Short mmCIF file of C-alpha atoms in Angstrom, two decimals:
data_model
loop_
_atom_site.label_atom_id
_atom_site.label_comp_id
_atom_site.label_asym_id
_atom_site.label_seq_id
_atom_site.Cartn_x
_atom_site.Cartn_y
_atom_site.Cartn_z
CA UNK A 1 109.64 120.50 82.52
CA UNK A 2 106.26 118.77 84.19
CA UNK A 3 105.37 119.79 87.38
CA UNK A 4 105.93 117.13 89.70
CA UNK A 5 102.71 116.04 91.83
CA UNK A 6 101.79 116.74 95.26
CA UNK A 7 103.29 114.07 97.32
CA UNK A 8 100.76 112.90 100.07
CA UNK A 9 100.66 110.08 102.89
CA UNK A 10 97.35 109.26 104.44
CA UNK A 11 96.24 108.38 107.98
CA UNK A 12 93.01 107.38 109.18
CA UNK A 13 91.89 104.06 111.41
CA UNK A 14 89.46 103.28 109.21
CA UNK A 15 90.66 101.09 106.29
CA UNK A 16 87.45 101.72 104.32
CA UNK A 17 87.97 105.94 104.50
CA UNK A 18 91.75 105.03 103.86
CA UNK A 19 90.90 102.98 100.70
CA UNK A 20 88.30 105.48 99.65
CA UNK A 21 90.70 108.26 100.18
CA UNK A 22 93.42 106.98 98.29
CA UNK A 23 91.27 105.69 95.53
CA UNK A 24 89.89 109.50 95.08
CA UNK A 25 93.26 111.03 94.45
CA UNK A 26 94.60 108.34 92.45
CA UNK A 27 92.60 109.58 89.55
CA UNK A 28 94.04 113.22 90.37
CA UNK A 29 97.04 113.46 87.77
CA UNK A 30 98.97 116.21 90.19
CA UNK A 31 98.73 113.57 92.93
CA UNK A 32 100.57 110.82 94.16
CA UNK A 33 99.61 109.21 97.62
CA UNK A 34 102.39 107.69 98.65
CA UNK A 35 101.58 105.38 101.74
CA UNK A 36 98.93 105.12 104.07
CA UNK A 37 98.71 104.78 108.26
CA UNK A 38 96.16 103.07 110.32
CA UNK A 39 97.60 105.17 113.86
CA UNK A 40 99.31 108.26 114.59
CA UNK A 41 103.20 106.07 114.96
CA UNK A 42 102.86 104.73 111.89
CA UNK A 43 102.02 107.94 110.56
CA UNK A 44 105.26 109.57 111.96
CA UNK A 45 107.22 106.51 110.78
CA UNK A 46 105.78 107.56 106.73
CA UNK A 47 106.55 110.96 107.13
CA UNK A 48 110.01 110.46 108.42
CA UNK A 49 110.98 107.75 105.89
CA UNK A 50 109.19 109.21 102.22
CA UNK A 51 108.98 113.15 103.37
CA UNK A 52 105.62 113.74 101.86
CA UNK A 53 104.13 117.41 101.01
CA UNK A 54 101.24 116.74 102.61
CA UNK A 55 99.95 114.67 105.11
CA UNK A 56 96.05 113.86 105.34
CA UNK A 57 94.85 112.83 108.80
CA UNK A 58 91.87 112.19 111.11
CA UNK A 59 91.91 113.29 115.02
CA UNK A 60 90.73 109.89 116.49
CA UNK A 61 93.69 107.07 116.02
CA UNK A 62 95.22 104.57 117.96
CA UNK A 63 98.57 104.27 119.55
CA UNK A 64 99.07 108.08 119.45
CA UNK A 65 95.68 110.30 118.45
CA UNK A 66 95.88 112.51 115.65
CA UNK A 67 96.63 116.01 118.17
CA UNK A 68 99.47 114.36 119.72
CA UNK A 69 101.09 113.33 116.43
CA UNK A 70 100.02 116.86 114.76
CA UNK A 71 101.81 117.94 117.30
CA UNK A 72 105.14 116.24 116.71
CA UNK A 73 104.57 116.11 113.27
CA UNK A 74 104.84 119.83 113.44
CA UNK A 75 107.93 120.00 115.37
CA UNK A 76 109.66 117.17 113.70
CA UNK A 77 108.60 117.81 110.14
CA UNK A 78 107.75 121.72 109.30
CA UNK A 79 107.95 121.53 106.06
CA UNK A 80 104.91 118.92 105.78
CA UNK A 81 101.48 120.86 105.34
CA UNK A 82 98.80 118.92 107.57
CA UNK A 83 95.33 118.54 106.58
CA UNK A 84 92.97 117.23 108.86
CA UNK A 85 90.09 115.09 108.27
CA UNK A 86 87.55 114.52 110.81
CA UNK A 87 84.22 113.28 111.98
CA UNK A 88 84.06 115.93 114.52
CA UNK A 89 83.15 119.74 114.75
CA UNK A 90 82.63 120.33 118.27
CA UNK A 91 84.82 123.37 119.57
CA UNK A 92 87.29 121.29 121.32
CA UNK A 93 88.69 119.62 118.49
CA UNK A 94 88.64 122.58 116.13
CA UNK A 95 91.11 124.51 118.60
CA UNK A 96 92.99 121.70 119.15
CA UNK A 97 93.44 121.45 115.55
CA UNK A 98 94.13 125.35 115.35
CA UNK A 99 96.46 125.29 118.25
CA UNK A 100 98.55 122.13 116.93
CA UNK A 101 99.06 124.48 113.80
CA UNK A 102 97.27 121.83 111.14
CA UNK A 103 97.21 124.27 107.54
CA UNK A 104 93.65 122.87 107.02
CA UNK A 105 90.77 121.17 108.41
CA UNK A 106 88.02 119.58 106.34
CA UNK A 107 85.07 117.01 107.59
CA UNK A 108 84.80 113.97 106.84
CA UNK A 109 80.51 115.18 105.28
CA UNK A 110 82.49 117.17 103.22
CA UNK A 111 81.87 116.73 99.25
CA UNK A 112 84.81 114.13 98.10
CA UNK A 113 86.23 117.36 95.82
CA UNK A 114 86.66 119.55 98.86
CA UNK A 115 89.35 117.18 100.01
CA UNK A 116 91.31 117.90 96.76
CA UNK A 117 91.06 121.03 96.19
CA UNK A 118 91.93 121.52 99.57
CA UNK A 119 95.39 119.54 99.46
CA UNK A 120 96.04 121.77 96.21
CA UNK A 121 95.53 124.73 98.34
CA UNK A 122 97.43 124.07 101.71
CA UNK A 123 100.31 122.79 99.33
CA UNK A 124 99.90 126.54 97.66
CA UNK A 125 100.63 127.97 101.20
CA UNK A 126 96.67 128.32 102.10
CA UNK A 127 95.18 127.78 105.51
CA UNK A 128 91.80 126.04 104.84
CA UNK A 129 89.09 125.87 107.37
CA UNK A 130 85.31 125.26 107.24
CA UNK A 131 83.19 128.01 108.01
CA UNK A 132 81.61 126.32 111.48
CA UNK A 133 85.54 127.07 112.64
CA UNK A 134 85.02 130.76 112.55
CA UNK A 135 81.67 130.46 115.49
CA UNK A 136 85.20 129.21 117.51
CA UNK A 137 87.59 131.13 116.85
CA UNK A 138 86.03 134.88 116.85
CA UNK A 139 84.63 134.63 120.56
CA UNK A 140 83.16 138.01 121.22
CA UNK A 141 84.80 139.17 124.88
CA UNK A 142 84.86 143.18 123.80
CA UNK A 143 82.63 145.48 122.09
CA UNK A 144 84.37 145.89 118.97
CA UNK A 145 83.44 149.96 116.95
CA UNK A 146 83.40 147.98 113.67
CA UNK A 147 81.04 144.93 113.63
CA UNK A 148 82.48 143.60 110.40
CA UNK A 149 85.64 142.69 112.80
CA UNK A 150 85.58 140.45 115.59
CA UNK A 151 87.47 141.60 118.71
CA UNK A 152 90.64 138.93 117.72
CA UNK A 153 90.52 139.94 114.58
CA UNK A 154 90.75 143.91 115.79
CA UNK A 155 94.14 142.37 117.91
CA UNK A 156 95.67 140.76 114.96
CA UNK A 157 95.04 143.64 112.30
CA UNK A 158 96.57 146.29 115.24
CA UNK A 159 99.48 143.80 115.50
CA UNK A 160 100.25 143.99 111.74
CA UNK A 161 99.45 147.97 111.30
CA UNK A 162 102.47 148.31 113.50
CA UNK A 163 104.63 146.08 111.61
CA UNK A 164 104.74 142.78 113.11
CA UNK A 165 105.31 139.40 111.39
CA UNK A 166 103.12 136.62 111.30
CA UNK A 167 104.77 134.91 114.13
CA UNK A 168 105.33 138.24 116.35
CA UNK A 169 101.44 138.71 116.44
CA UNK A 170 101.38 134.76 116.86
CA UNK A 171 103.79 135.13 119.82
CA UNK A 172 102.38 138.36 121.11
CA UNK A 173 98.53 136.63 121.48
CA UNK A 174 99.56 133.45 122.27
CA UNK A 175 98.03 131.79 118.81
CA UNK A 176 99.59 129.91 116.26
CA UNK A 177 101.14 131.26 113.20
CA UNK A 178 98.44 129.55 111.40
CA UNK A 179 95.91 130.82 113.32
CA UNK A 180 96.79 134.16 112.39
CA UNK A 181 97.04 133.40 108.84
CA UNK A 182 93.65 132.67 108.80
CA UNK A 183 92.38 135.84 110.57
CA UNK A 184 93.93 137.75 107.87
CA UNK A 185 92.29 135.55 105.31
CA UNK A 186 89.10 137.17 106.82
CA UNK A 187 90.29 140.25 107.29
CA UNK A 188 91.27 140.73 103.91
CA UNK A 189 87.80 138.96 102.72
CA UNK A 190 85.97 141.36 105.16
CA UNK A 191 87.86 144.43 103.98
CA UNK A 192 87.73 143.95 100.73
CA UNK A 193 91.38 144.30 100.57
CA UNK A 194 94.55 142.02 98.81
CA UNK A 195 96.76 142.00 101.24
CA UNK A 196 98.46 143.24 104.54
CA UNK A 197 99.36 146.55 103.62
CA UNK A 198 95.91 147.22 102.30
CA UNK A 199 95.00 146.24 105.56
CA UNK A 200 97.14 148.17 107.30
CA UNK A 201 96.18 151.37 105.40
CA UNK A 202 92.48 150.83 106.17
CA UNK A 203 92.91 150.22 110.09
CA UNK A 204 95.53 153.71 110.19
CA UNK A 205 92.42 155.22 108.05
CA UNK A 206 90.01 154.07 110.56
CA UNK A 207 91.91 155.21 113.79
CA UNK A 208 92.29 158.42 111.72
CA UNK A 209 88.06 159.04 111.70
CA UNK A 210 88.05 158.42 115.83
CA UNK A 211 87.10 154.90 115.23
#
């Protein structure tokens, strides 16, 4: 049986990056784009009526701006993975974007590939996020004993060495699930290690040595 392809509606208020956009993944095979939106309404209106798998949007819109629909998109339709696509990398906007729980973020500089390999990889469960996102997101506040670990990233790994799910370290610091998904992304890059456990075992080691 062939797989079917990843579903995807498109919003931007820019019919030019919308035509581009759709024009891109039309020659992807495991793709289908399935409508397009010019403002964050008519983006909720897609989503509600053809259920996509993953929604592509930029920040800036009219009628209702790209946070505020993230936003309800997220709360009305979980199952959609959001991938934002933006002109802007100030600090402001990539929390917002963090906070709102998007699964990626991607500029709009970007090479045109990076946007599809990127919806392949949210739609694989992946949180995708430029590097610049990191100088935001790991604000030094602490001294931290292991300098391959930012301070957050120390909270989140102590979190899951004592057993804690995704969304009770994402409750417990006041983050979103996503949010924490990515931190262990790091983690585990940082590490060297596959997965929680591994994690897990390293930090226990580490407390272990006096660290």
């Amino acid at each position: 049986m062939d797989k079917q392809p990843i579903r995807v509606i498109l919003a931007d208020d820019h019919a030019l990056v919308l035509e581009g956009l759709r024009s891109l993944l039309g020659l992807e095979a495991d793709i289908s784009v399935l409508a397009t939106a010019t403002d964050g309404e008519r983006l909720l209106t897609a989503v509600a009526r053809f259920s996509p798998d993953v929604g592509g949007m930029d920040v800036q819109m009219p009628f209702m701006d790209g946070v505020t629909g993230l936003e309800k998109l997220r709360r009305r339709f979980p199952e959609t993975r959001i991938l934002v696509l933006t002109a802007y990398s100030d600090a402001e906007t990539i929390r917002a974007v963090l906070a709102c729980g998007a699964d990626g973020l991607l500029f709009k500089t970007d090479p045109p590939e990076q946007t599809i390999r990127a919806i392949r990889q949210v739609m694989e469960g992946q949180v995708v996020f430029p590097a610049v996102a990191r100088r935001w997101m790991f604000g030094a506040e602490t001294a931290v004993p292991d300098p391959t670990l930012s301070p957050r990233e120390v909270e989140v790994l102590t979190a899951v060495s004592e057993g804690l799910t995704n969304a009770e370290v994402a409750e417990r610091l006041h983050i979103s699930e996503n949010t924490v998904k990515f931190h262990l992304q790091n983690i585990y890059q940082r590490l060297g290690v596959a997965n929680r456990t591994e994690a897990s075992r390293w930090f226990m080691e580490q407390q272990r040595g006096g660290w």
